[in-house]
XYZ file of C-alpha atoms in Angstrom:
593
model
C -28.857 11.863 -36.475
C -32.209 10.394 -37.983
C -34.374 8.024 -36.529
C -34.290 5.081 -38.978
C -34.282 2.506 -37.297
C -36.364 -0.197 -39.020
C -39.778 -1.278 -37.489
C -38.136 -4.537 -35.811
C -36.123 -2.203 -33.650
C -38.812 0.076 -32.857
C -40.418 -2.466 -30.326
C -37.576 -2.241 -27.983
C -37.424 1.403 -27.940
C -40.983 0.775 -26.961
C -40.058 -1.659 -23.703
C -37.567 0.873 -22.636
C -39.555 3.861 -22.583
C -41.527 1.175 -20.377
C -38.647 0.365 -18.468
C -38.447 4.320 -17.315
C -41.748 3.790 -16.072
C -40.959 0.197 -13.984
C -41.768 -0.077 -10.333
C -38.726 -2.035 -10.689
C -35.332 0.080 -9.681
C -32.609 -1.900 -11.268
C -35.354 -2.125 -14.847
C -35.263 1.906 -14.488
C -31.376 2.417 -14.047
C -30.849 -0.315 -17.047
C -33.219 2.290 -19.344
C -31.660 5.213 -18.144
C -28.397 3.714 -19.305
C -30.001 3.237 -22.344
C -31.552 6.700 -22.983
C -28.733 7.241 -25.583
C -29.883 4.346 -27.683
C -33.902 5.831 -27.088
C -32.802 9.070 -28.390
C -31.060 7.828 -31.620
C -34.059 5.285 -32.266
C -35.918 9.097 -31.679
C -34.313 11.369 -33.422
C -33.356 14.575 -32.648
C -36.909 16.319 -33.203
C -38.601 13.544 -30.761
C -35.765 13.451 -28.634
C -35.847 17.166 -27.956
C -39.848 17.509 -27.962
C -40.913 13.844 -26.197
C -37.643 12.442 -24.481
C -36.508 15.378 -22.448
C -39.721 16.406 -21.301
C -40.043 12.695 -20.069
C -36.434 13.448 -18.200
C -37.744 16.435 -16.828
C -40.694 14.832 -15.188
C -38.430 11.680 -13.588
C -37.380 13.453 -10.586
C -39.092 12.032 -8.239
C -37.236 8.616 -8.199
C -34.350 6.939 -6.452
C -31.124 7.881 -6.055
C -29.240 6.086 -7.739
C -31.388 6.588 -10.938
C -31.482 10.048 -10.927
C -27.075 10.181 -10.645
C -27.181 7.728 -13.474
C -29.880 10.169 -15.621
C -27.414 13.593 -14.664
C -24.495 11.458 -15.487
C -26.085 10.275 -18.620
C -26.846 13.999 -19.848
C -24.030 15.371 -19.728
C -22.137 12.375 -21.938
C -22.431 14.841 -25.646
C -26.243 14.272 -24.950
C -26.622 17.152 -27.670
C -25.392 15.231 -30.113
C -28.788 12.855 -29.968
C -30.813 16.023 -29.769
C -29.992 18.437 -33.073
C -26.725 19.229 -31.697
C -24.938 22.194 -29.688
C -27.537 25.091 -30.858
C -30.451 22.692 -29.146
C -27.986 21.607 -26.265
C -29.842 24.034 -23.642
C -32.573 22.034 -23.937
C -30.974 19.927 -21.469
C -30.889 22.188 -18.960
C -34.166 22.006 -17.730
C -33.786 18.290 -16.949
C -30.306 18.839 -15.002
C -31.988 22.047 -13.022
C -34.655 20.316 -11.512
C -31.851 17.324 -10.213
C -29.519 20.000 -8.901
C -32.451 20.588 -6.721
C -32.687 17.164 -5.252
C -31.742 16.189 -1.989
C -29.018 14.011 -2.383
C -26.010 15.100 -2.389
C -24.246 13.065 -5.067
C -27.148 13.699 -7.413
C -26.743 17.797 -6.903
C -22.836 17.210 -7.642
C -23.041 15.261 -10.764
C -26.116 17.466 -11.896
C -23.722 20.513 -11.515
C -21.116 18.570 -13.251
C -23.347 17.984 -16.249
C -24.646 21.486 -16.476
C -20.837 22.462 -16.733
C -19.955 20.610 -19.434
C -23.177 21.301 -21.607
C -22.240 25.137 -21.092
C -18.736 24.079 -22.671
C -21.097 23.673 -25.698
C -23.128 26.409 -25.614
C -22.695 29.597 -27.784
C -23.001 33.382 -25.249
C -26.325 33.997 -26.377
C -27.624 30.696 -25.212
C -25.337 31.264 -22.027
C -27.108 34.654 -21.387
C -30.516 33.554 -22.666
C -30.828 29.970 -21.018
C -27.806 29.413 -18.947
C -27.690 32.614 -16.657
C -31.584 32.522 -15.532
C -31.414 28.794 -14.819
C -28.525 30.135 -12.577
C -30.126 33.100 -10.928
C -32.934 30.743 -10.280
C -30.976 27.800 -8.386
C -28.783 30.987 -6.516
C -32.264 32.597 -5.390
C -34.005 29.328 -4.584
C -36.350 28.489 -1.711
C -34.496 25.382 -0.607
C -30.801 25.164 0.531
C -30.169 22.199 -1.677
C -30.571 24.455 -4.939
C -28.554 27.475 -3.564
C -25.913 24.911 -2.721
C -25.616 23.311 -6.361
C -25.444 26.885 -7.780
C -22.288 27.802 -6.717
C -20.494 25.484 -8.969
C -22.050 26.502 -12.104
C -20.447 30.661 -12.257
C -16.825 29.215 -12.866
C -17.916 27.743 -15.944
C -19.394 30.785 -17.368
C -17.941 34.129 -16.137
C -15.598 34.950 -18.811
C -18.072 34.051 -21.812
C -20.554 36.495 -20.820
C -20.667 40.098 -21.092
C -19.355 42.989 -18.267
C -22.895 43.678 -17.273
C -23.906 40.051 -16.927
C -20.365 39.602 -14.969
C -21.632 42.003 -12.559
C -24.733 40.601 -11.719
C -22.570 36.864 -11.027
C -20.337 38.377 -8.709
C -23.303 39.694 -6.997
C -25.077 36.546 -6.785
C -21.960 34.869 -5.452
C -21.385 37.692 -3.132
C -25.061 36.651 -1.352
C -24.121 32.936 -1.556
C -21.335 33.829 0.385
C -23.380 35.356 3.091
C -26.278 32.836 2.936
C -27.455 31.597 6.124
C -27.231 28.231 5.688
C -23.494 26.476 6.303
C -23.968 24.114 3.145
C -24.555 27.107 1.039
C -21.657 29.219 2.437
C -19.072 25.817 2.378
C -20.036 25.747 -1.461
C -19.256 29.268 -2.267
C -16.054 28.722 -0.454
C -15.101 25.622 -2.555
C -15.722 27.302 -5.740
C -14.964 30.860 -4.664
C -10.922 30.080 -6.013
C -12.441 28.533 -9.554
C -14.635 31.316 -10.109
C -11.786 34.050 -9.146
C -9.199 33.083 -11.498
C -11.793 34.414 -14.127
C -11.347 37.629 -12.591
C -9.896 40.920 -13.380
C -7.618 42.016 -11.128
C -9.573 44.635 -9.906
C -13.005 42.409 -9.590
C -10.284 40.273 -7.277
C -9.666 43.573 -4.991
C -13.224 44.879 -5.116
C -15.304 41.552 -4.998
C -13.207 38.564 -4.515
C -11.305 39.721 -1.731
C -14.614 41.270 0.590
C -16.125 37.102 -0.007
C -13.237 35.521 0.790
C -12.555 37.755 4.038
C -16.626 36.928 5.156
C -15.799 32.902 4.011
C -12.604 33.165 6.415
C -13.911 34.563 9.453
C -16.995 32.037 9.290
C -18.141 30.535 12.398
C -18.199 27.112 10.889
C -14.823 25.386 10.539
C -16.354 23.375 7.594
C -16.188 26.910 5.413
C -12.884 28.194 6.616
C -10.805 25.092 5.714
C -11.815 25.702 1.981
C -10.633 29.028 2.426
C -7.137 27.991 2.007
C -7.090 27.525 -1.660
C -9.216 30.640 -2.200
C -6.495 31.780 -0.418
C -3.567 30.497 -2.345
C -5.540 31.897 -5.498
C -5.845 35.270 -4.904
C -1.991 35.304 -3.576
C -0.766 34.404 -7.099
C -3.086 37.592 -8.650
C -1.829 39.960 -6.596
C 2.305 41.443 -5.740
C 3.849 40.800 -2.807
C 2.775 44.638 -1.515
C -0.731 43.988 -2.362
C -0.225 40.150 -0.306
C 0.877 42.121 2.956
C -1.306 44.824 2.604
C -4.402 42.751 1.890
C -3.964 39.161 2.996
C -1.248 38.746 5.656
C -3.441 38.869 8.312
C -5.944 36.517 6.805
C -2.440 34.137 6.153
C -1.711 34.098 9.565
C -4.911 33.880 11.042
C -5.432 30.511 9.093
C -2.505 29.043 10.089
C -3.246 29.605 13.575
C -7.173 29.037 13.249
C -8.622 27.178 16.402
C -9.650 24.671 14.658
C -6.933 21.654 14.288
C -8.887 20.786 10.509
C -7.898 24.484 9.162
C -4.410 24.206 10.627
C -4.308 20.940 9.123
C -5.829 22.117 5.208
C -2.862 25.049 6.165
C -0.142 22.729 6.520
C -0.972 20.348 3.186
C -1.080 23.287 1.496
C 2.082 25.264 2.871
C 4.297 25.153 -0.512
C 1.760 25.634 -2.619
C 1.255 28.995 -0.772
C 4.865 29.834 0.021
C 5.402 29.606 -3.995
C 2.355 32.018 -4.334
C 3.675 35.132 -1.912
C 7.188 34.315 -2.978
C 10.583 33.872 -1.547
C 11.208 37.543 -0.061
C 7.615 37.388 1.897
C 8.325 33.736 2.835
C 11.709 34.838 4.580
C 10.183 37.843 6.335
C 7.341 36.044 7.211
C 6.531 32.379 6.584
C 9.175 30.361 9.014
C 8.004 31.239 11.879
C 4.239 30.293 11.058
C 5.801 27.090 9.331
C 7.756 25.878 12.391
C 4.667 26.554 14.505
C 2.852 24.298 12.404
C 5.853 21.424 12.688
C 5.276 21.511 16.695
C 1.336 22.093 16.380
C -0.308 19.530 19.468
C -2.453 17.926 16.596
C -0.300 15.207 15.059
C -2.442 15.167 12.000
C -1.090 18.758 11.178
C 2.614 18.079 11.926
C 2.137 15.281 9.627
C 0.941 17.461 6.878
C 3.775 20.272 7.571
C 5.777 17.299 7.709
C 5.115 16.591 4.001
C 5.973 19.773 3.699
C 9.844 19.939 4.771
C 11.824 19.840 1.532
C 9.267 22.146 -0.533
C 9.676 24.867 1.904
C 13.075 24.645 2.621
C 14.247 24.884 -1.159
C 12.864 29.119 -0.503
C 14.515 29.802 2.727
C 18.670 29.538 2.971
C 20.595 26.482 3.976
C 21.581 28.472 7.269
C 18.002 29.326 8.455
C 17.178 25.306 7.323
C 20.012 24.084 9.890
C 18.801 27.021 12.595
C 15.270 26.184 12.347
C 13.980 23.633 10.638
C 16.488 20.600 11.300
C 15.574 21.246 15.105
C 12.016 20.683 14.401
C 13.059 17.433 12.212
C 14.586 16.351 14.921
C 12.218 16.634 17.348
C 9.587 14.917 14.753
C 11.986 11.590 14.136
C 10.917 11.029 18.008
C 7.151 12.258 17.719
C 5.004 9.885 19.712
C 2.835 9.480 16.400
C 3.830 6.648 13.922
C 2.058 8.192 11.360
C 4.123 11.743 11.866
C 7.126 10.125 11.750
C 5.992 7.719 8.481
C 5.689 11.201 6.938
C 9.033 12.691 8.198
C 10.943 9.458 6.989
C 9.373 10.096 3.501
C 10.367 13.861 3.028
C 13.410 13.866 5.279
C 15.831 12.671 2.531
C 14.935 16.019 0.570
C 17.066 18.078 2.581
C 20.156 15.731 1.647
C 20.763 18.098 -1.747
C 19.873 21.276 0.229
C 22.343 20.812 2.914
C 25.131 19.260 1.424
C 27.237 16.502 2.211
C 28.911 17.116 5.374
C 25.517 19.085 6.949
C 24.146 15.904 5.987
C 26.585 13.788 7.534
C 26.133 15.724 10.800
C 22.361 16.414 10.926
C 20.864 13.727 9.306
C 22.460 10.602 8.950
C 21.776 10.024 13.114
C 18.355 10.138 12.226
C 17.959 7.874 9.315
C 19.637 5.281 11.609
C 17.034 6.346 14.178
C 14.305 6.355 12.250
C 15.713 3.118 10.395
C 15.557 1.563 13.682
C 11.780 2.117 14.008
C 9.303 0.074 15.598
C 6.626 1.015 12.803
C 7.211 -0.544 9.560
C 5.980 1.929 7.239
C 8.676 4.317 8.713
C 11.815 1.867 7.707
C 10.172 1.532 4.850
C 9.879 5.462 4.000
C 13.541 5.726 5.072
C 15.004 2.780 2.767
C 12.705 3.814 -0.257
C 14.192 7.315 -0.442
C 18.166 6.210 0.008
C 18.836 7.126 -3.135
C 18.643 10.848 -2.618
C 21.118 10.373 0.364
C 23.531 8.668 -1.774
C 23.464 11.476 -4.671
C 24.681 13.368 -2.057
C 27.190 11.618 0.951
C 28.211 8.731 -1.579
C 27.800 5.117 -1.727
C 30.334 4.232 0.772
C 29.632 6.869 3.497
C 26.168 5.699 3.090
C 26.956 2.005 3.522
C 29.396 2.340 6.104
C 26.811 4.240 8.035
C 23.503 2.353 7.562
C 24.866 -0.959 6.363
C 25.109 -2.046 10.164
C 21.271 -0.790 11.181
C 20.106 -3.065 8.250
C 22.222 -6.353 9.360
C 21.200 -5.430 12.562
C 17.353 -5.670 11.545
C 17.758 -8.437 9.378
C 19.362 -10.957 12.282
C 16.436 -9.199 14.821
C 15.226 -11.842 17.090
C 11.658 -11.069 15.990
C 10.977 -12.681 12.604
C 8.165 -9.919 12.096
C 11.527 -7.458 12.018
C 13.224 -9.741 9.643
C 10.649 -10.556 7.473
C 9.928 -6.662 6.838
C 13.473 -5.751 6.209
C 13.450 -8.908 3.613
C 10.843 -7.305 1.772
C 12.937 -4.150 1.661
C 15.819 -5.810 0.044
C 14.796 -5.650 -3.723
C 14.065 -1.436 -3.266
C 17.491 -1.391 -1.437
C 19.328 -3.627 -3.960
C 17.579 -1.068 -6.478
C 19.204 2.057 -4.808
C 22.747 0.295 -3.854
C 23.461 -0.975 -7.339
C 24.665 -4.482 -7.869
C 28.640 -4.210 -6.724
C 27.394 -2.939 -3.579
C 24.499 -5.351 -3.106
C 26.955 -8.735 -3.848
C 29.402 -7.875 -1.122
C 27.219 -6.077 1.372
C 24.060 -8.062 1.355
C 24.396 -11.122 -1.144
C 25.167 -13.495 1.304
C 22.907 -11.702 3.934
C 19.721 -12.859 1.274
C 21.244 -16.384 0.917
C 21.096 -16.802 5.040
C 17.644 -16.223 5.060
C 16.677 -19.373 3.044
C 17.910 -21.480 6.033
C 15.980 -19.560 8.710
C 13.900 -21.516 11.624
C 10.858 -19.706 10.955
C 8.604 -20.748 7.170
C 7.454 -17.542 6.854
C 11.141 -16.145 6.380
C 11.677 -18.810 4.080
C 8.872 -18.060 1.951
C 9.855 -14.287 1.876
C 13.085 -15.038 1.451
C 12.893 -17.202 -1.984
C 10.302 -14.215 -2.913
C 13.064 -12.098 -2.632
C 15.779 -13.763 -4.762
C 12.458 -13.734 -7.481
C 12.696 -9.910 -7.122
C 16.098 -9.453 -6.988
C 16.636 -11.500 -10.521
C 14.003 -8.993 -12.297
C 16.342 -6.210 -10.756
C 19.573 -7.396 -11.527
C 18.777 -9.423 -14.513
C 19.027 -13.373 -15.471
C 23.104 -13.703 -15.942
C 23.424 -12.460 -12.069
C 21.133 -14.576 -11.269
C 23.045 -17.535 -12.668
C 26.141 -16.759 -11.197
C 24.746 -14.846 -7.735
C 21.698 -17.080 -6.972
C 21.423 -20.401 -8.408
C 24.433 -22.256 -7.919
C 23.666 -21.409 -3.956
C 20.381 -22.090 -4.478
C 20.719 -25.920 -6.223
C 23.545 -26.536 -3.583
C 21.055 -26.498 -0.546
C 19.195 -29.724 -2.432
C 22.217 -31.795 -1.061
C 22.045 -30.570 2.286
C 20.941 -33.529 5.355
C 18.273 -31.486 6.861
C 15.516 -32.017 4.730
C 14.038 -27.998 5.376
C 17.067 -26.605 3.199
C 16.282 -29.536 1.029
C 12.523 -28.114 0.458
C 14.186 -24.274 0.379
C 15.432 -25.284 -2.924
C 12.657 -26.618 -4.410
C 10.402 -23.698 -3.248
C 13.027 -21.160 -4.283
C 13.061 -22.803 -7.681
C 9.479 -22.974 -8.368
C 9.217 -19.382 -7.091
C 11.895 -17.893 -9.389
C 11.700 -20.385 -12.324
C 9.662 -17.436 -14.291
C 12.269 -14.973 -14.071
C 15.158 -17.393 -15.213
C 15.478 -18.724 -18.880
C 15.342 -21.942 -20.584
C 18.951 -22.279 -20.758
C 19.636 -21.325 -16.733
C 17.211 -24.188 -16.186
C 18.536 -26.973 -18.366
C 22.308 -26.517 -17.566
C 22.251 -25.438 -13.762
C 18.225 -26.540 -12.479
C 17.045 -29.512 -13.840
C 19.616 -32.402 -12.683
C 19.285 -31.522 -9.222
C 16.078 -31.011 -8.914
C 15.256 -34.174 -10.567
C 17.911 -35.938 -8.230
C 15.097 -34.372 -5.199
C 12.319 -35.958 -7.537
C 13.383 -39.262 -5.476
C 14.239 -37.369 -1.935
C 12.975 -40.170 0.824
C 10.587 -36.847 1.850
C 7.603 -37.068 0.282
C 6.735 -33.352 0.646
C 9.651 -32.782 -1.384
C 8.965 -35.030 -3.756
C 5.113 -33.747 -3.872
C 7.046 -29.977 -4.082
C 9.255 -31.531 -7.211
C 5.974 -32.023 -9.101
C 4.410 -28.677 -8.733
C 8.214 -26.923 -9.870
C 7.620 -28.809 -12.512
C 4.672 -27.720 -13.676
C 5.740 -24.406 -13.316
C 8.400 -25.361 -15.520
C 5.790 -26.703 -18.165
C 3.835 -23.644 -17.623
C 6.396 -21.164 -18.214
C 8.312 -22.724 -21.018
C 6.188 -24.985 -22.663
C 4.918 -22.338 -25.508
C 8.247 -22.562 -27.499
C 9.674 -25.276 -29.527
C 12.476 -25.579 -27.630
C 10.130 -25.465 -24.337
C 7.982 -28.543 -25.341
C 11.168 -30.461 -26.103
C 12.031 -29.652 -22.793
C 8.901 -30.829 -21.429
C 9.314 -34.137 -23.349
C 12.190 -34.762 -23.176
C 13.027 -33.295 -18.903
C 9.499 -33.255 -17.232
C 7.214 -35.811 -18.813
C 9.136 -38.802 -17.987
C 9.865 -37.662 -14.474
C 6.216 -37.308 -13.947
C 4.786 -40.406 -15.235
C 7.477 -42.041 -12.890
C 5.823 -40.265 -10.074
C 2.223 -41.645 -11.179
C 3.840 -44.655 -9.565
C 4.973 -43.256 -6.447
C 3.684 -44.598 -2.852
C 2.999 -41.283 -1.454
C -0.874 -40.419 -2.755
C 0.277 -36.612 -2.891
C 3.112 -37.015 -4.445
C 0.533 -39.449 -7.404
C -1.707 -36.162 -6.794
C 0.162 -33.232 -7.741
C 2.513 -35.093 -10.525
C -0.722 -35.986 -12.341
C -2.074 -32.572 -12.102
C 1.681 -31.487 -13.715
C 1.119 -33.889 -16.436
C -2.306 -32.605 -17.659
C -0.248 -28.898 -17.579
C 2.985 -30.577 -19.475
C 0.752 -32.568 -21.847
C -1.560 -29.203 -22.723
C 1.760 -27.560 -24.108
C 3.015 -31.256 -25.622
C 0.413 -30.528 -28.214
């Protein structure tokens, strides 16, 4: 890429090459945005000899410039620049920000010098790459040591045996460094850089760091060691595992500190699947249902996440002898948030058990934990049903939890009823629609005549949900006609229902739903002696206008249905009711045209 650009254009490459020299922050970050633009007004030779060196002198700035300048360099910044062969050049710019003290700065600085090594050829690597690294790993201030550590993964394999050497050494003293930064680091990128590895580097190197990294005084390193961990398990066989690493395994998952237990626990599966079924048998389940009854309820919620994963490697009896205890004893943990996580998993051991395990195990506690005080846990119960019914069947399953959700739907709290209401469409979803007309159909219909607005409101939310699950012929048949006969009734609240549960699910219905079955009635409420439902009338139809009005047919509609109903209302004595049907005719007479 040339620099061209005619001498008009030169004059703002001019203010922004200013602009990187502003006393003004936000003038600075706008020009470092802009660098891309500088160098291609440059080109490459300028870029390269006048540019960078500018970059490389701009570290002593604010934050949030300098993240935006590391960001910026490693966007294919070689290709303003001469391309890959002069894309080391960039280096020296990102080395002296992976030196800085922020933190977010040193990150995306070691991001950038990543991906501009994807670019560079080995000799480059060895002749630019691997000094700039020896020099972060060896330098004076923490901040440089710490940045280091991410850049070996990127490199290790495209550089020669003897070069190899001398990175596993350098990581080695990272790993003992004496500051905790430096050592968390090397324990972050320690399983990155060892699944470059040989296995034998993994027995003679890899292993002696990650042993020093998990016995660190700081809890901030050893928590990190758990993927490290779970790395160096898949390299090596399951004799090599128990030889080598069992100890370490069980150590970790007993660690002192709750936050290692806890990294132990979200990680469980990942490292049962890496030692394999026949050490998980011999020696996982006991370490696993230690970490199900651990006093920290953050870790049993992360084993808890756990409980399907790990059972699918252990047998069905050792599930019902060891695990389904601990389930049980979880469904009652004094934690919502531990049993929110054990209503989300629990389903998983449905297929694993079998039907009639799972009638006798765990359909006591879905009801249990369907009965829940915490929403989040019905919810986690009711989203996974369908599992449950894969496996027991669609009437077992009804007959069984059917009465828990009437139950919670007729609650004398309305806070109860209003969450189980916004259950219904995942429920109706998982039931199927022969299920959902003669179990609950009638249930939904109830709750438009509730005492309480808010129930009301949810409820004609609901039947808006349920039509984009069940589709716009159900709806005719299942909702409407229900729906149009509350505009008759005396009390003026189901009367108001209608019209809010019209205007609500109007854009899920089609034209033809609303001209045969809709639009009498709810003109007939157009004249209600309530003027709130008269007011309510106007802004349905609007709606209407809105939603229909882009089709021929629609604006015939409009003209023909809504206009003159409208310009009626202009008339009416109410001044809402004059309010919101003018604001309807301004909608109908935008899609008139």
């Amino acid at each position: 890429m040339e620099g061209n650009f005619p001498m008009e254009d030169i004059a703002p490459i001019a203010i922004l090459m200013d602009e990187l020299r502003s006393e003004d922050v936000q003038l600075r970050l706008n020009a470092i945005h802009s660098i891309p633009t500088i160098a291609l007004a440059l080109g490459p030779d300028r870029a390269r000899e006048e540019l960078i060196p500018f970059l490389q002198d701009s570290v002593d700035d604010e934050d949030e410039v300098l993240l935006a300048l590391a960001e910026e360099l490693g966007k294919n910044f070689e290709e303003y620049i001469g391309g890959p062969e002069h894309a080391h050049v960039l280096l020296g710019p990102l080395e002296n920000l992976s030196a800085v003290e922020e933190t977010l700065v040193r990150e995306k600085a070691a991001e950038s010098i990543t991906k501009v090594a994807s670019v560079l050829s080995q000799q480059q690597i060895e002749q630019y790459y691997i000094p700039l690294l020896k020099r972060l790993s060896q330098g004076e201030w923490f901040t440089s040591r710490t940045s280091s550590a991410a850049l070996y993964p990127a490199v290790y394999s495209r550089v020669s045996p003897a070069v190899q050497e001398e990175l596993r050494k350098g990581f080695t003293s990272l790993g003992s460094d004496d500051t905790p930064m430096v050592r968390r680091a090397a324990a972050k990128w320690l399983g990155p850089l060892l699944t470059h590895f040989s296995h034998q580097h993994i027995i003679s190197d890899g292993l002696p760091i990650y042993r020093k990294l998990q016995q660190d005084e700081q809890d901030s390193v050893r928590l990190l060691t758990v993927e490290d961990l779970i790395v160096i398990a898949k390299s090596l066989s399951p004799a090599e595992i128990k030889e080598q690493l069992l100890r370490q395994i069980k150590q970790s998952i007993g660690d002192k500190s709750w936050r290692v237990r806890y990294m132990a626990a979200n990680h469980f599966n990942e490292l049962s699947e890496a030692l394999g079924i026949e050490l998980v048998r011999e020696e996982l389940i006991g370490q696993y249902v230690q970490l199900l009854k651990d006093n920290e309820a953050e870790v049993r919620s992360a084993a808890a996440t756990q409980i399907p994963g790990f059972s699918k490697l252990i047998d069905k009896e050792v599930i019902l002898a060891r695990i389904v205890p601990c389930v049980r004893d979880l469904s009652q943990d004094s934690s919502q948030h531990v049993r929110a996580a054990l209503a989300n998993q629990i389903s998983g051991l449905a297929p694993l058990l079998g039907k009639e395990a799972t009638i006798e195990h765990l359909l006591p506690l879905f009801l249990h934990l369907l009965k829940d005080d915490f929403p989040e846990v019905r919810l986690n119960i009711i989203s996974k049903l369908e599992v449950v019914n894969t496996v027991i069947g669609i009437e077992l399953l009804s007959e069984s939890l059917l009465p828990a959700i009437v139950e919670l739907a007729e609650d004398k709290s309305w806070r109860v009823r209003q969450a189980i209401i916004e259950y219904i469409p995942l429920l109706a979803n998982q039931l199927g629609k022969p299920f959902f007309d003669e179990q609950l159909g009638n249930l939904c219909m109830s709750w438009l005549g509730d005492t309480v607005y808010s129930i009301r409101e949810a409820a004609t939310i609901n039947l808006k949900k349920l039509t984009e699950v069940f589709g716009v012929e159900w709806a005719k048949v299942a909702i409407v006609p229900k729906v149009m006969g509350m505009g008759s009734h005396p009390n003026y609240l189901f009367r108001m229902t209608t019209v809010q549960a019209i205007t609500t699910i109007t854009p899920s219905l089609n034209l033809e739903i609303i001209r045969s079955d809709v639009i009498g009635p709810l003109l007939e409420l157009s004249k209600d002696p309530i003027p709130n439902i008269r007011f309510n009338v106007a802004k349905a139809l609007e709606v209407m206008a809105a939603t229909f009005g882009n089709s021929a047919e629609g604006r015939s509609f409009v003209q023909d249905w809504i206009k003159p109903t409208l310009e009626r209302q202009l008339n009416d004595p109410d001044a809402d009711v004059r309010y919101f049907a003018s604001r309807a005719l301004q909608k109908a007479a935008g899609v008139d045209t």
